Coordinates of C-alpha atoms and ligand atoms in Angstrom, one line a residue:
M125 CA 113.7 81.0 92.3
R126 CA 111.7 83.8 90.6
D127 CA 108.2 84.5 91.6
Q128 CA 105.5 85.5 89.1
T129 CA 105.7 89.2 90.1
N130 CA 109.3 89.5 89.2
S131 CA 108.8 87.6 85.9
L132 CA 106.0 89.9 85.1
A133 CA 108.1 93.0 85.7
L134 CA 111.0 91.7 83.6
A135 CA 108.8 90.4 80.8
E136 CA 107.2 93.9 80.5
R137 CA 110.4 95.8 80.2
N138 CA 111.0 97.5 76.8
V139 CA 114.2 96.4 75.3
P140 CA 115.6 96.1 71.8
R141 CA 115.9 92.9 69.8
Y142 CA 119.5 93.7 69.2
T143 CA 119.6 92.8 65.5
S144 CA 122.1 95.6 65.5
Y145 CA 124.0 97.8 67.9
P146 CA 123.6 100.7 68.0
T147 CA 119.9 99.9 67.3
A148 CA 118.0 101.6 64.5
P149 CA 116.2 104.3 66.7
H150 CA 119.7 105.7 67.4
F151 CA 120.6 106.2 63.7
S152 CA 120.6 109.9 62.7
A153 CA 120.6 112.1 59.7
A154 CA 124.3 112.8 60.2
V155 CA 124.9 109.9 57.9
G156 CA 123.5 110.4 54.5
A157 CA 124.0 109.4 50.9
A158 CA 127.4 111.2 50.5
T159 CA 128.8 109.4 53.6
Y160 CA 127.4 106.0 52.3
G161 CA 129.0 106.6 48.9
G162 CA 132.3 107.3 50.6
W163 CA 132.0 104.2 52.8
L164 CA 131.2 102.0 49.8
A165 CA 134.2 103.4 47.8
A166 CA 136.5 102.6 50.7
L167 CA 135.4 98.9 50.8
P168 CA 138.5 96.7 50.1
G169 CA 138.4 94.8 46.9
R170 CA 138.5 91.5 48.7
A171 CA 135.6 92.4 51.0
T172 CA 132.8 89.8 50.7
L173 CA 129.2 91.1 50.4
S174 CA 125.8 90.2 51.6
L175 CA 122.7 91.7 49.9
Y176 CA 119.3 92.4 51.3
I177 CA 116.4 93.4 49.1
H178 CA 113.3 94.9 50.7
V179 CA 110.0 94.7 49.0
P180 CA 107.4 96.7 51.0
F181 CA 104.2 95.4 49.5
C182 CA 101.6 92.7 50.4
T183 CA 98.3 91.8 48.9
E184 CA 96.6 92.6 52.2
L185 CA 97.9 93.4 55.7
C186 CA 97.8 90.9 58.5
F187 CA 96.6 92.7 61.7
Y188 CA 99.7 91.7 63.7
C189 CA 102.2 92.8 61.0
G190 CA 105.2 94.8 62.3
C191 CA 107.1 94.9 59.0
N192 CA 107.6 97.9 56.8
T193 CA 105.0 97.0 54.1
H194 CA 101.8 98.4 52.4
A195 CA 98.7 96.6 51.0
V196 CA 98.6 97.0 47.3
R197 CA 95.8 95.8 45.0
R198 CA 97.2 97.2 41.7
R199 CA 100.3 96.2 39.8
E200 CA 101.5 99.6 39.0
P201 CA 103.2 100.5 42.3
V202 CA 104.9 97.2 42.3
E203 CA 106.1 97.5 38.7
T204 CA 107.4 101.1 39.4
Y205 CA 109.2 99.9 42.6
A206 CA 110.9 97.1 40.7
E207 CA 112.2 99.7 38.2
R208 CA 113.6 101.7 41.1
L209 CA 115.4 98.6 42.5
I210 CA 117.0 98.3 39.1
D211 CA 118.0 102.0 39.4
E212 CA 119.5 101.3 42.8
I213 CA 121.5 98.3 41.6
A214 CA 122.9 100.5 38.9
L215 CA 124.3 102.8 41.6
L216 CA 126.4 99.9 42.9
D217 CA 128.4 99.8 39.7
G218 CA 131.6 100.6 41.7
L219 CA 131.2 97.1 43.3
K220 CA 131.4 95.3 40.0
G221 CA 133.0 91.9 40.3
R222 CA 132.9 91.8 44.2
K223 CA 132.0 88.5 45.8
L224 CA 128.4 88.2 46.9
I225 CA 128.1 85.4 49.4
H226 CA 124.5 85.9 50.8
L227 CA 121.4 87.2 49.1
H228 CA 118.1 87.7 51.0
W229 CA 114.8 88.9 49.7
G230 CA 112.5 90.2 52.5
G231 CA 109.5 92.3 53.0
G232 CA 106.6 92.5 52.8
T233 CA 106.0 89.7 50.3
P234 CA 109.0 89.9 47.9
S235 CA 107.5 87.4 45.5
I236 CA 104.7 90.0 44.8
L237 CA 107.3 91.3 42.2
G238 CA 106.3 88.4 40.0
P239 CA 108.4 85.9 38.1
A240 CA 109.5 88.4 35.4
W241 CA 110.9 91.0 37.8
L242 CA 112.4 88.4 40.1
E243 CA 114.3 87.1 37.0
T244 CA 115.3 90.5 35.8
I245 CA 116.6 91.6 39.2
A246 CA 118.5 88.3 39.8
T247 CA 120.0 88.6 36.3
R248 CA 121.2 92.2 37.0
L249 CA 122.8 91.0 40.3
A250 CA 124.5 88.1 38.5
S251 CA 126.0 90.4 36.0
L252 CA 127.2 92.9 38.7
F253 CA 128.6 90.5 41.3
D254 CA 130.7 87.4 41.4
L255 CA 128.3 84.7 42.6
S256 CA 130.8 81.8 42.4
E257 CA 130.9 81.6 46.2
L258 CA 127.2 82.4 46.9
K259 CA 126.4 80.3 50.0
E260 CA 122.8 81.1 50.4
H261 CA 120.0 82.8 48.4
A262 CA 117.0 83.1 50.6
I263 CA 113.5 84.5 50.2
E264 CA 110.6 85.2 52.6
L265 CA 107.3 83.7 51.3
D266 CA 103.7 83.9 52.1
P267 CA 102.3 80.3 51.6
R268 CA 99.0 81.8 50.5
R269 CA 100.7 83.5 47.5
L270 CA 102.8 80.6 46.2
D271 CA 102.0 78.4 43.2
K272 CA 104.0 75.8 41.4
P273 CA 105.2 78.0 38.6
L274 CA 106.5 80.6 41.1
A275 CA 108.3 77.8 43.1
R276 CA 110.0 76.8 39.8
T277 CA 111.0 80.4 39.0
L278 CA 112.5 80.8 42.4
A279 CA 114.6 77.7 41.9
A280 CA 115.6 78.8 38.5
I281 CA 116.9 82.2 39.8
G282 CA 119.0 80.2 42.3
V283 CA 117.0 80.5 45.5
T284 CA 118.2 77.9 48.0
R285 CA 116.2 78.7 51.1
A286 CA 112.6 79.8 51.7
S287 CA 111.0 81.1 54.9
L288 CA 107.3 80.4 55.2
G289 CA 105.2 82.5 57.5
V290 CA 102.9 80.3 59.6
Q291 CA 102.6 82.2 63.0
D292 CA 99.8 80.0 64.5
A293 CA 97.9 77.1 62.8
A294 CA 94.7 77.4 64.9
P295 CA 91.7 78.9 63.0
H296 CA 90.5 81.0 65.9
V297 CA 93.9 82.6 66.3
Q298 CA 94.2 83.2 62.6
R299 CA 90.8 84.9 62.5
A300 CA 91.7 87.1 65.5
A301 CA 95.1 87.9 64.0
G302 CA 93.8 88.7 60.5
R303 CA 95.6 86.0 58.6
V304 CA 93.5 83.0 57.6
Q305 CA 95.8 80.4 56.2
P306 CA 94.7 76.7 56.5
F307 CA 97.8 74.6 57.4
E308 CA 97.2 72.6 54.1
L309 CA 98.4 75.7 52.3
V310 CA 101.7 75.5 54.1
E311 CA 102.1 71.8 53.5
R312 CA 101.4 72.4 49.8
A313 CA 103.9 75.3 49.6
A314 CA 106.6 73.2 51.3
S315 CA 106.1 70.3 48.8
W316 CA 106.1 72.6 45.8
L317 CA 109.3 74.2 46.9
R318 CA 111.0 70.8 47.5
E319 CA 109.7 69.5 44.2
A320 CA 111.3 72.5 42.5
G321 CA 114.6 71.7 44.3
I322 CA 114.5 74.3 47.2
D323 CA 115.2 72.0 50.1
D324 CA 116.2 74.5 52.8
L325 CA 113.0 75.6 54.5
N326 CA 112.5 77.9 57.5
I327 CA 109.1 78.3 59.3
D328 CA 108.2 81.4 61.3
L329 CA 106.0 80.9 64.3
M330 CA 104.6 83.5 66.7
Y331 CA 103.4 83.7 70.2
G332 CA 101.5 86.4 72.0
L333 CA 98.8 86.6 69.4
P334 CA 95.1 87.4 70.2
E335 CA 93.1 84.4 71.4
Q336 CA 96.3 82.3 71.4
T337 CA 96.9 79.8 74.2
A338 CA 100.0 77.8 75.2
R339 CA 98.3 74.7 73.8
D340 CA 97.8 76.5 70.4
A341 CA 101.5 77.6 70.4
A342 CA 102.6 74.0 71.1
H343 CA 100.3 72.5 68.5
S344 CA 101.4 74.9 65.9
A345 CA 105.0 74.1 66.7
E346 CA 104.2 70.4 66.3
L347 CA 102.5 70.9 63.0
A348 CA 105.3 73.1 61.7
A349 CA 107.9 70.5 62.8
S350 CA 105.9 67.8 60.9
L351 CA 107.1 69.4 57.7
A352 CA 110.7 68.9 58.8
P353 CA 112.0 72.4 58.1
Q354 CA 115.7 72.8 58.9
R355 CA 115.1 75.9 60.9
L356 CA 112.2 77.6 62.8
A357 CA 111.9 81.0 64.3
L358 CA 109.5 81.7 67.2
F359 CA 108.9 85.5 67.6
G360 CA 106.8 87.3 70.2
Y361 CA 104.1 89.5 68.8
A362 CA 104.9 93.1 69.4
H363 CA 101.7 95.1 70.0
V364 CA 102.6 98.7 69.1
P365 CA 99.3 100.2 67.7
W366 CA 100.5 103.7 68.2
F367 CA 103.3 102.9 65.7
K368 CA 101.6 100.3 63.5
T369 CA 98.1 101.7 63.3
H370 CA 96.6 98.6 61.5
Q371 CA 97.3 96.7 64.8
R372 CA 94.3 98.6 66.2
L373 CA 92.2 95.9 64.4
I374 CA 93.4 93.5 67.1
D375 CA 91.1 93.2 70.1
E376 CA 93.4 94.1 73.0
A377 CA 91.2 92.2 75.4
A378 CA 92.1 89.0 73.5
L379 CA 95.8 89.5 73.9
P380 CA 97.6 87.2 76.3
G381 CA 99.4 88.9 79.3
P382 CA 103.1 88.7 80.0
I383 CA 102.9 85.5 82.0
A384 CA 100.7 83.8 79.3
R385 CA 103.2 85.0 76.6
L386 CA 106.0 83.4 78.5
E387 CA 104.1 80.2 78.9
Q388 CA 103.3 80.1 75.2
A389 CA 106.9 80.7 74.3
Q390 CA 108.0 77.9 76.6
A391 CA 105.3 75.5 75.3
A392 CA 106.4 76.0 71.7
A393 CA 110.1 75.8 72.6
E394 CA 109.7 72.7 74.6
T395 CA 107.7 71.1 71.8
L396 CA 110.3 71.8 69.2
Q397 CA 113.2 70.7 71.5
G398 CA 111.2 67.5 72.3
L399 CA 111.0 66.8 68.6
G400 CA 114.8 67.0 68.3
Y401 CA 115.3 70.7 67.3
Q402 CA 118.3 72.5 68.9
A403 CA 117.4 75.9 70.5
I404 CA 119.5 78.7 69.0
G405 CA 120.0 81.9 70.9
L406 CA 116.8 83.7 71.9
D407 CA 114.2 82.6 69.4
H408 CA 115.5 80.2 66.7
F409 CA 115.5 76.4 66.4
A410 CA 117.4 74.2 64.0
Q411 CA 117.9 70.5 63.2
P412 CA 121.1 69.5 64.9
D413 CA 122.9 68.8 61.6
D414 CA 122.0 72.2 60.2
E415 CA 124.7 74.7 59.7
L416 CA 123.0 77.2 62.1
A417 CA 123.0 74.6 64.9
A418 CA 126.7 73.7 64.2
A419 CA 127.6 77.5 64.2
A420 CA 125.8 77.9 67.6
R421 CA 127.7 74.9 69.1
E422 CA 131.0 76.3 67.8
K423 CA 130.2 79.8 68.9
R424 CA 130.4 81.3 65.4
L425 CA 126.8 82.3 65.2
R426 CA 126.1 85.8 64.0
R427 CA 123.1 88.1 64.5
N428 CA 121.8 90.6 61.9
F429 CA 118.6 92.1 60.7
Q430 CA 117.2 88.7 59.7
G431 CA 117.9 87.3 63.1
Y432 CA 120.4 84.5 63.7
T433 CA 122.6 83.7 60.8
V434 CA 125.9 82.2 59.6
D435 CA 126.3 85.1 57.3
D436 CA 129.8 86.4 58.0
A437 CA 130.2 88.8 55.0
D438 CA 132.3 91.9 55.5
A439 CA 129.5 94.2 54.4
L440 CA 125.8 94.1 54.1
I441 CA 124.2 96.2 51.3
G442 CA 120.5 97.0 51.7
L443 CA 118.4 97.7 48.7
G444 CA 114.9 99.1 48.7
A445 CA 112.8 101.4 51.0
T446 CA 113.8 101.2 54.6
A447 CA 116.6 98.7 54.0
I448 CA 119.5 98.8 56.4
G449 CA 123.1 98.3 55.3
K450 CA 126.2 97.6 57.4
L451 CA 129.7 98.6 56.3
P452 CA 132.9 98.4 58.3
Q453 CA 132.4 102.1 59.1
G454 CA 128.8 101.9 60.3
F455 CA 125.1 101.5 59.5
V456 CA 123.1 103.2 56.9
Q457 CA 119.3 103.1 56.3
N458 CA 117.3 104.0 53.2
A459 CA 114.3 106.3 53.2
P460 CA 111.5 104.4 54.8
D461 CA 108.8 105.8 52.5
V462 CA 108.5 104.4 49.0
A463 CA 108.0 107.9 47.5
G464 CA 111.2 109.3 49.1
Y465 CA 113.2 106.2 48.3
S466 CA 112.0 106.2 44.7
R467 CA 112.7 109.9 44.2
A468 CA 116.3 109.5 45.3
V469 CA 117.3 106.4 43.3
A470 CA 115.4 107.6 40.2
G471 CA 117.4 110.7 40.4
G472 CA 120.6 108.7 40.5
A473 CA 121.4 109.1 44.2
F474 CA 121.5 106.7 47.1
A475 CA 118.4 106.9 49.2
T476 CA 120.3 106.9 52.5
V477 CA 118.5 109.1 55.0
K478 CA 120.2 108.1 58.3
G479 CA 122.8 105.9 59.9
V480 CA 125.5 105.8 62.5
A481 CA 129.3 105.9 62.2
L482 CA 130.6 103.4 64.7
S483 CA 132.9 104.5 67.5
D484 CA 135.4 102.2 69.2
D485 CA 133.0 101.9 72.2
D486 CA 130.1 101.0 69.8
R487 CA 132.2 98.2 68.2
L488 CA 133.2 96.8 71.6
R489 CA 129.7 96.9 73.0
A490 CA 128.3 95.5 69.7
A491 CA 130.6 92.5 70.0
I492 CA 129.6 91.9 73.6
I493 CA 125.9 92.1 72.9
E494 CA 126.2 89.9 69.8
R495 CA 128.1 87.2 71.8
L496 CA 125.5 87.4 74.6
M497 CA 122.6 87.1 72.1
C498 CA 124.3 84.3 70.2
D499 CA 126.3 82.3 72.8
L500 CA 124.3 83.3 75.9
E501 CA 127.6 83.9 77.6
I502 CA 130.6 86.3 77.5
D503 CA 134.0 86.3 79.2
L504 CA 134.7 90.0 79.8
A505 CA 138.3 89.2 80.7
A506 CA 138.9 88.6 77.0
V507 CA 137.3 92.0 76.1
E508 CA 139.3 95.2 75.8
G509 CA 139.3 97.0 79.2
G510 CA 138.2 93.8 80.9
L511 CA 136.3 93.6 84.1
E512 CA 137.5 97.1 85.2
R513 CA 135.8 98.8 82.2
F514 CA 132.6 97.0 82.7
A515 CA 132.3 97.1 86.5
A516 CA 129.1 99.2 86.4
E517 CA 127.5 96.7 84.0
I518 CA 128.5 93.7 86.2
A519 CA 126.9 95.5 89.2
A520 CA 123.8 96.1 87.1
L521 CA 123.7 92.3 86.4
H522 CA 123.6 91.4 90.0
P523 CA 119.8 91.8 90.4
L524 CA 119.4 89.5 87.4
A525 CA 121.8 87.0 89.0
E526 CA 119.6 87.1 92.1
E527 CA 116.6 86.3 89.9
G528 CA 118.5 83.2 88.6
L529 CA 118.7 84.6 85.1
V530 CA 122.5 84.9 84.9
T531 CA 125.5 83.5 86.7
I532 CA 128.5 85.8 87.3
E533 CA 131.8 84.1 88.0
G534 CA 134.6 86.6 88.0
A535 CA 134.5 88.1 84.5
H536 CA 132.4 85.3 83.1
V537 CA 128.7 86.1 82.6
A538 CA 126.4 83.2 81.5
V539 CA 122.7 83.3 80.8
T540 CA 121.0 80.4 82.7
P541 CA 118.3 78.2 81.0
Q542 CA 115.6 80.1 82.9
G543 CA 117.3 83.3 81.7
R544 CA 117.2 82.4 78.0
P545 CA 113.8 84.2 77.3
F546 CA 115.3 87.3 79.0
V547 CA 118.6 87.4 77.2
R548 CA 117.6 90.8 75.6
I549 CA 117.5 92.3 79.1
V550 CA 120.9 90.8 79.9
A551 CA 122.3 92.3 76.7
S552 CA 120.7 95.7 77.4
V553 CA 122.9 96.1 80.4
F554 CA 125.8 96.7 77.9
D555 CA 123.7 99.1 75.8
A556 CA 125.1 102.6 76.3
Y557 CA 122.2 104.3 74.4
L558 CA 119.4 102.7 76.3
G559 CA 117.2 105.2 78.3
A560 CA 115.7 107.9 76.2
G561 CA 114.7 105.4 73.4
A562 CA 113.5 102.6 75.6
K563 CA 109.8 103.1 75.1
R564 CA 110.3 102.6 71.3
H565 CA 111.1 99.0 71.8
S566 CA 108.8 96.0 72.3
V567 CA 108.4 94.1 75.6
A568 CA 111.2 91.7 76.6
V569 CA 109.1 88.5 76.3
Ligands
LIG755 S1 102.3 88.8 54.8 FE1 104.0 89.2 56.3 S2 104.8 91.2 55.7 FE2 102.7 91.0 54.7 S3 101.3 91.9 56.1 FE3 101.4 89.7 56.6 S4 103.0 89.6 58.2 FE4 103.2 91.6 57.2

């Protein structure tokens, strides 16, 4: 049984979230626009595509925000950015007629583009790609910025899933976290979306916020579940004020410590599971009849930059500043700054500034890490090189086994129920890049 000292040490470790492997800090300028163009041209005609559109603008910044976004008060930067997205879509002309099976708008607050631009961009995509097998068209929404007409526009352009940011419903936490959003706004947003015909709802919750308690986290989970979303995500707040300077607005003295964070995560998770939600991987929950829950049970869950998903497209195309794409050959990332991104695409070039070409070892480790993050277990006997190749990793897992976080039976490694919040640490044992970049990641729990 773990004592509190060990839990504390583990919870404070800096490890990646493994939404990709290699992780973004290991992308380099060796992969640029020319490489990306070559990789796209080499995509087989039958390859299915997933598309992510990043919109890095919000009306104001929440203190806790860790996204790539900017506060904008004027329309002009948003309008200009929308034009650049159209420019970037034009660069994808070589993919005309390819099957797009997943489409996701993220940010930022992508709906800040406004109904006219959302329609224009959706129309361009519909004329470029074959949408006949589109399985999901999702958008991240700020419940404070939704109205009935916008909900209808989203339905009209084909949106099928909306993610609503809630984080915590308690007014004292909302004030301390810089996002005041009475829960009635979320209820209203959910009902407008459903009225418009968008039935698949996700709700994002957060723990580790200033002034937050385990009781707040549990109560917020209960309120969120009362809206019967198909899926919920429960993320830990990552306090990185040296990187996200607006997080300095958060009173560090009001932040919960690692043990309190763990208790909050557990309180929210137990509440959701008690209300019938199935726990998925590290931080997602879904109704048992939802496709994500079925995929988890059948071990065909995937993990990408949006978290856990059933998206099994052959390639992910990222549009917009900072957007990451994944092709069979490797990862690419667009310029993170709006100015650099805009300059490139307005000039008729991809805005790729970094990436990584995958080696065979990267692919193998990526598959192991993805299965651990998704299934919470892996049979190394079924992996190329088997137990022999990963003897050092198995040895590194023994201390975690002694803590009761994993079991190791021959080549089979399984994360225990107590180990679930620490699965990133288990996965990190297979990360060949970890070391120099460790400090750039957030704490494990
Ligand atoms: S609305 Fe979302 S993306 Fe925008 S600042 Fe708040 S948390 Fe960040």
